[in-house]
Coordinates of C-alpha atoms in Angstrom, one line a residue:
X1 CA 14.3 -3.4 69.8
X2 CA 14.4 -1.0 72.8
X3 CA 18.2 -1.6 73.4
X4 CA 18.8 -0.9 69.6
X5 CA 16.9 2.4 69.6
X6 CA 18.9 3.2 72.6
X7 CA 22.2 2.5 71.1
X8 CA 21.2 4.5 67.9
X9 CA 20.3 7.4 70.1
X10 CA 23.8 7.3 71.8
X11 CA 25.3 7.2 68.5
X12 CA 23.5 10.2 67.4
X13 CA 24.1 11.9 70.6
X14 CA 28.0 11.4 69.9
X15 CA 27.8 12.5 66.1
X16 CA 25.9 15.6 67.5
X17 CA 28.7 16.2 70.1
X18 CA 31.5 16.2 67.7
X19 CA 29.6 18.1 65.2
X20 CA 29.0 21.0 67.6
X21 CA 32.7 20.8 68.8
X22 CA 33.8 21.1 65.3
X23 CA 31.6 24.3 64.9
X24 CA 33.1 25.7 68.1
X25 CA 36.6 24.8 67.1
X26 CA 36.2 26.9 63.7
X27 CA 34.6 29.8 65.5
X28 CA 37.7 29.8 67.7
X29 CA 40.1 29.6 64.7
X30 CA 38.5 32.5 63.3
X31 CA 38.2 34.8 66.3
X32 CA 41.4 33.9 68.0
X33 CA 44.2 34.4 65.5
X34 CA 46.7 35.5 68.1
X35 CA 47.1 31.6 68.9
X36 CA 50.8 31.1 68.3
X37 CA 50.9 27.9 66.3
X38 CA 47.7 28.5 64.2
X39 CA 49.2 32.1 63.6
X40 CA 52.4 30.4 62.4
X41 CA 50.3 28.0 60.2
X42 CA 48.4 31.0 58.8
X43 CA 51.6 32.7 57.5
X44 CA 53.1 29.6 55.9
X45 CA 52.3 29.2 52.3
X46 CA 50.6 26.0 51.1
X47 CA 52.6 23.1 49.3
X48 CA 50.9 24.0 46.3
X49 CA 51.8 27.7 46.4
X50 CA 55.3 26.7 47.1
X51 CA 55.5 24.4 43.9
X52 CA 54.2 27.6 42.1
X53 CA 56.9 29.7 43.5
X54 CA 59.6 26.9 42.8
X55 CA 58.4 26.9 39.2
X56 CA 58.8 30.7 38.7
X57 CA 62.2 30.6 40.6
X58 CA 63.6 28.1 38.2
X59 CA 62.3 29.9 35.2
X60 CA 64.0 33.1 36.5
X61 CA 67.3 31.2 37.2
X62 CA 67.1 29.8 33.7
X63 CA 66.6 33.1 32.1
X64 CA 69.7 34.5 34.1
X65 CA 71.8 31.6 33.1
X66 CA 70.8 32.1 29.4
X67 CA 72.0 35.7 29.8
X68 CA 75.4 34.6 31.1
X69 CA 75.6 32.0 28.1
X70 CA 75.0 35.0 25.7
X71 CA 77.7 37.2 27.3
X72 CA 79.9 33.9 27.3
X73 CA 79.3 33.9 23.4
X74 CA 81.5 37.0 23.3
X75 CA 84.5 35.0 24.5
X76 CA 83.8 32.2 22.0
X77 CA 83.4 34.7 19.0
X78 CA 86.9 36.0 20.1
X79 CA 88.8 32.8 20.1
X80 CA 86.9 31.4 16.9
X81 CA 88.0 34.5 15.0
X82 CA 91.7 33.8 15.8
X83 CA 94.0 33.1 12.8
X84 CA 94.9 29.8 14.3
X85 CA 91.5 28.5 15.1
X86 CA 90.9 26.9 11.7
X87 CA 91.8 23.3 12.4
X88 CA 89.5 23.1 15.4
X89 CA 86.3 24.6 13.6
X90 CA 85.0 21.3 12.3
X91 CA 85.2 17.7 13.5
X92 CA 88.5 15.8 12.7
X93 CA 88.3 14.3 9.4
X94 CA 89.5 10.8 10.7
X95 CA 89.2 8.6 7.6
X96 CA 90.3 11.3 5.1
X97 CA 93.5 12.1 7.3
X98 CA 94.0 8.5 7.9
X99 CA 94.1 8.7 11.5
X100 CA 93.1 5.1 12.4
X101 CA 94.1 5.2 16.0
X102 CA 92.3 8.6 16.7
X103 CA 89.3 7.1 18.4
X104 CA 91.7 4.9 20.6
X105 CA 93.5 7.9 22.0
X106 CA 90.5 10.3 22.1
X107 CA 87.7 9.2 24.1
X108 CA 85.2 12.3 23.2
X109 CA 86.0 14.3 19.9
X110 CA 85.0 17.9 20.2
X111 CA 85.2 20.9 17.6
X112 CA 83.6 24.5 17.5
X113 CA 80.8 23.6 15.0
X114 CA 79.5 20.9 17.5
X115 CA 79.6 23.5 20.4
X116 CA 77.7 26.1 18.3
X117 CA 75.0 23.5 17.5
X118 CA 74.8 22.5 21.1
X119 CA 74.6 26.3 22.2
X120 CA 71.5 26.9 19.6
X121 CA 69.7 23.7 20.3
X122 CA 66.1 24.2 21.0
X123 CA 65.0 20.7 21.8
X124 CA 66.3 20.4 25.4
X125 CA 69.5 18.8 24.3
X126 CA 71.8 22.0 24.5
X127 CA 73.9 23.3 27.2
X128 CA 72.4 24.1 30.4
X129 CA 75.0 26.2 32.0
X130 CA 78.1 28.3 31.0
X131 CA 80.3 25.6 32.7
X132 CA 79.1 22.9 30.4
X133 CA 80.3 25.0 27.3
X134 CA 83.6 25.8 29.2
X135 CA 84.4 22.1 29.3
X136 CA 83.8 21.5 25.8
X137 CA 86.0 24.5 24.7
X138 CA 88.9 23.0 26.9
X139 CA 88.4 19.6 25.3
X140 CA 88.8 21.0 21.8
X141 CA 92.3 22.2 22.6
X142 CA 93.3 19.4 25.1
X143 CA 92.2 16.6 22.4
X144 CA 94.6 18.1 19.9
X145 CA 97.3 18.6 22.4
X146 CA 96.9 15.0 23.4
X147 CA 96.9 13.4 20.0
X148 CA 99.5 15.6 18.2
X149 CA 103.1 15.8 19.2
X150 CA 104.0 19.0 21.3
X151 CA 106.3 20.1 18.6
X152 CA 103.7 19.8 15.9
X153 CA 102.3 23.1 14.6
X154 CA 98.6 21.8 15.7
X155 CA 99.7 21.0 19.3
X156 CA 101.3 24.6 19.5
X157 CA 98.3 26.3 18.0
X158 CA 95.9 24.6 20.4
X159 CA 98.2 25.3 23.5
X160 CA 98.3 28.9 22.6
X161 CA 94.4 29.2 22.1
X162 CA 93.8 27.2 25.3
X163 CA 96.0 29.8 27.2
X164 CA 94.2 32.9 25.7
X165 CA 90.7 31.1 26.5
X166 CA 91.7 30.4 30.0
X167 CA 92.7 34.3 30.6
X168 CA 89.3 35.2 29.3
X169 CA 87.4 32.8 31.4
X170 CA 89.3 33.9 34.6
X171 CA 87.7 37.4 33.9
X172 CA 84.2 36.1 33.4
X173 CA 84.2 33.6 36.2
X174 CA 83.1 35.9 39.0
X175 CA 79.8 36.5 37.2
X176 CA 79.4 32.6 36.9
X177 CA 80.3 32.1 40.7
X178 CA 77.9 35.0 41.8
X179 CA 74.9 33.3 39.8
X180 CA 75.8 29.9 41.3
X181 CA 75.9 31.3 44.7
X182 CA 72.5 32.9 44.2
X183 CA 71.1 29.8 42.9
X184 CA 72.4 27.9 46.0
X185 CA 70.9 30.2 48.3
X186 CA 67.5 30.3 46.6
X187 CA 67.2 26.6 46.6
X188 CA 68.2 26.3 50.5
X189 CA 65.5 29.1 51.2
X190 CA 63.1 27.1 49.0
X191 CA 63.8 23.8 50.6
X192 CA 63.2 25.4 54.2
X193 CA 60.1 26.9 52.9
X194 CA 58.9 23.6 51.5
X195 CA 59.7 21.9 54.9
X196 CA 57.6 24.6 56.8
X197 CA 54.6 24.1 54.3
X198 CA 54.6 20.4 54.8
X199 CA 55.0 20.8 58.6
X200 CA 52.0 23.2 58.7
X201 CA 50.0 20.7 56.5
X202 CA 50.7 17.8 58.8
X203 CA 49.5 19.9 61.8
X204 CA 46.5 20.9 59.9
X205 CA 45.9 17.0 59.2
X206 CA 46.5 16.1 62.8
X207 CA 44.0 18.7 64.0
X208 CA 41.3 17.6 61.4
X209 CA 42.0 13.8 62.5
X210 CA 41.7 14.6 66.1
X211 CA 37.7 14.5 66.1
X212 CA 37.7 11.4 64.0
X213 CA 40.3 9.5 66.2
X214 CA 38.4 10.5 69.3
X215 CA 35.1 9.2 67.9
X216 CA 37.0 6.0 67.1
X217 CA 38.1 5.7 70.7
X218 CA 34.6 6.6 71.8
X219 CA 33.0 3.8 69.8
X220 CA 35.6 1.3 71.0
X221 CA 34.8 2.4 74.6
X222 CA 31.0 1.7 73.9
X223 CA 31.8 -1.5 72.4
X224 CA 34.0 -2.6 75.3
X225 CA 31.2 -1.7 77.8
X226 CA 28.7 -3.9 75.9
X227 CA 26.7 -1.0 74.9
X228 CA 26.9 -2.3 71.2
X229 CA 25.6 -5.7 72.2
X230 CA 23.5 -6.1 69.0
X231 CA 26.6 -5.2 66.9
X232 CA 24.8 -2.9 64.4
X233 CA 26.2 -3.3 61.0
X234 CA 26.4 0.0 60.0
X235 CA 27.9 1.2 63.1
X236 CA 30.8 -1.5 62.8
X237 CA 31.2 -0.4 59.0
X238 CA 31.5 3.3 60.1
X239 CA 34.1 2.2 62.8
X240 CA 36.1 0.3 60.2
X241 CA 35.9 3.4 57.7
X242 CA 37.3 5.8 60.4
X243 CA 40.0 3.1 61.3
X244 CA 41.0 3.1 57.6
X245 CA 41.1 6.8 57.5
X246 CA 43.1 7.1 60.6
X247 CA 45.6 4.4 59.2
X248 CA 45.9 5.9 55.8
X249 CA 46.8 9.3 57.2
X250 CA 49.1 8.2 60.0
X251 CA 52.8 8.6 59.6
X252 CA 55.2 5.9 58.5
X253 CA 55.9 3.3 61.4
X254 CA 59.5 3.6 62.5
X255 CA 61.9 0.7 62.7
X256 CA 61.7 0.6 66.6
X257 CA 58.0 0.5 66.3
X258 CA 57.9 -2.5 64.0
X259 CA 60.4 -4.2 66.5
X260 CA 58.2 -3.6 69.3
X261 CA 55.2 -4.8 67.0
X262 CA 57.0 -8.1 66.3
X263 CA 57.5 -8.6 70.1
X264 CA 54.2 -7.9 71.0
X265 CA 52.8 -10.6 68.5
X266 CA 54.7 -13.3 70.3
X267 CA 52.8 -12.3 73.6
X268 CA 49.2 -13.0 71.9
X269 CA 47.4 -16.0 72.8
X270 CA 47.1 -18.7 70.1
X271 CA 43.7 -17.5 69.3
X272 CA 44.3 -13.7 69.0
X273 CA 47.6 -14.6 67.1
X274 CA 45.4 -16.4 64.4
X275 CA 43.1 -13.3 64.3
X276 CA 46.5 -11.1 63.7
X277 CA 47.6 -13.3 60.8
X278 CA 44.1 -12.9 59.4
X279 CA 44.6 -9.2 59.3
X280 CA 47.8 -9.7 57.4
X281 CA 46.2 -11.9 55.0
X282 CA 43.5 -9.4 54.2
X283 CA 45.8 -7.1 52.6
X284 CA 48.3 -9.9 51.4
X285 CA 46.3 -12.6 49.5
X286 CA 49.5 -14.7 49.0
X287 CA 50.2 -14.9 52.8
X288 CA 49.0 -18.4 54.1
X289 CA 47.6 -17.3 57.7
X290 CA 46.4 -20.9 58.2
X291 CA 49.8 -22.7 57.3
X292 CA 51.4 -25.0 59.7
X293 CA 54.4 -22.9 59.7
X294 CA 54.0 -19.2 58.9
X295 CA 57.0 -16.8 58.2
X296 CA 55.9 -13.1 58.8
X297 CA 58.0 -10.3 57.5
X298 CA 57.2 -7.2 59.4
X299 CA 59.0 -4.9 57.0
X300 CA 57.3 -6.3 53.9
X301 CA 53.9 -5.3 55.3
X302 CA 52.1 -2.0 54.0
X303 CA 51.6 0.8 56.4
X304 CA 48.0 0.1 56.7
X305 CA 48.4 -3.4 57.6
X306 CA 51.0 -2.4 60.3
X307 CA 48.8 0.2 62.1
X308 CA 45.8 -2.3 61.9
X309 CA 47.9 -5.0 63.7
X310 CA 48.9 -2.4 66.2
X311 CA 45.3 -1.3 67.2
X312 CA 44.3 -5.1 67.4
X313 CA 47.5 -6.2 69.5
X314 CA 47.0 -3.3 72.0
X315 CA 43.3 -4.3 72.6
X316 CA 44.0 -7.9 72.6
X317 CA 47.0 -7.6 75.2
X318 CA 44.9 -5.3 77.3
X319 CA 42.0 -8.0 77.4
X320 CA 44.6 -10.7 78.3
X321 CA 45.9 -8.6 81.2
X322 CA 42.5 -8.0 82.5
X323 CA 41.6 -11.7 82.3
X324 CA 44.9 -12.6 83.8
X325 CA 44.3 -10.2 86.8
X326 CA 40.9 -11.8 87.4
X327 CA 42.2 -15.6 87.2
X328 CA 45.1 -14.4 89.8
X329 CA 42.3 -13.0 92.1
X330 CA 40.3 -16.1 91.9
X331 CA 43.4 -18.3 92.9
X332 CA 44.6 -16.1 95.6
X333 CA 41.2 -16.4 97.1
X334 CA 41.0 -20.1 96.9
X335 CA 44.5 -20.1 98.4
X336 CA 43.0 -18.3 101.4
X337 CA 40.3 -20.5 101.7
X338 CA 42.3 -23.6 101.5
X339 CA 45.0 -22.0 104.4
X340 CA 41.8 -21.4 106.4
X341 CA 40.6 -24.7 106.0
X342 CA 44.0 -26.4 107.0
X343 CA 44.3 -24.4 110.0
X344 CA 40.7 -25.2 111.2
X345 CA 41.7 -29.1 110.7
X346 CA 44.8 -28.7 112.6
X347 CA 43.0 -27.1 115.6
X348 CA 40.3 -29.8 115.5
X349 CA 43.0 -32.5 115.6
X350 CA 44.8 -30.9 118.3
X351 CA 41.8 -30.5 120.4
X352 CA 41.0 -34.3 119.6
X353 CA 44.5 -35.6 121.0
X354 CA 44.6 -33.3 123.9
X355 CA 44.5 -35.5 127.2
X356 CA 41.9 -34.6 129.8
X357 CA 43.5 -33.5 133.2

């Protein structure tokens, strides 16, 4: 009972230590704002704020594009008011005109009434930018030129109107290019800002985790020093909770780390290997840890399972190394005693065989 009380006191001392450390750290953060890393974090907007900024930026860009589309509408009106545009204002009457091979020649029919409907659509199915409208306007005329003979009136009318449209489009194009360049620059800046926000968030998370991870190591140390001989249930539960918390917040394990983890598994003793397979089975009910032949796919395991395995293997190999050193020391000692005994026997035998003078 006395040992249990002593253990509880040590755990309380550790918790008080980290509690006071957190308070001192918070006070230092408030009073020491000149520290370079923390000052950088202070001026980096949060991820939530970056998302709000991105939403406003997208809305502003969409509004500017709508303004461009309205300006482009002037070009459309000029084209659709031309005296030769009447064959292209409505969809081609394929059945009425007996054009039975029309859909075999033309992949995507297009006309100006369809373009108008797409421009005015309010359900989200309309055009998103000016270039989409430009593509469909060209399609109206190129379809007519493709299906009709180049000497026909419809072909000549379509070719003439397409040339007029291309002239007006070239005059309008600098505005479109300017907006697209601005959009690309804004997206690049937003991507950089989001990356900085994520890095700052990870730095804060790492700082918050530092005390928890340190407590985890201290509790493990106490356990290795046999100070936790009574294996208090609540201490073990707290240790496992901290381990789970650390595993969930850790980064994703790299391919090289997975390879090293697989190699380390092969160095475990049979008993420790069985325990490692049980860890895999805890988060993977379909995994048969006790089967005669076990096929373990490292890449298929969750990050939580991989980090649990890493912790366990490190501790197991450390114990194996200590036990191996102890065994090697005993063998050396026995070898020395054996050589000493053999030397003594040899001296005794020589003395026995020596002839008196």
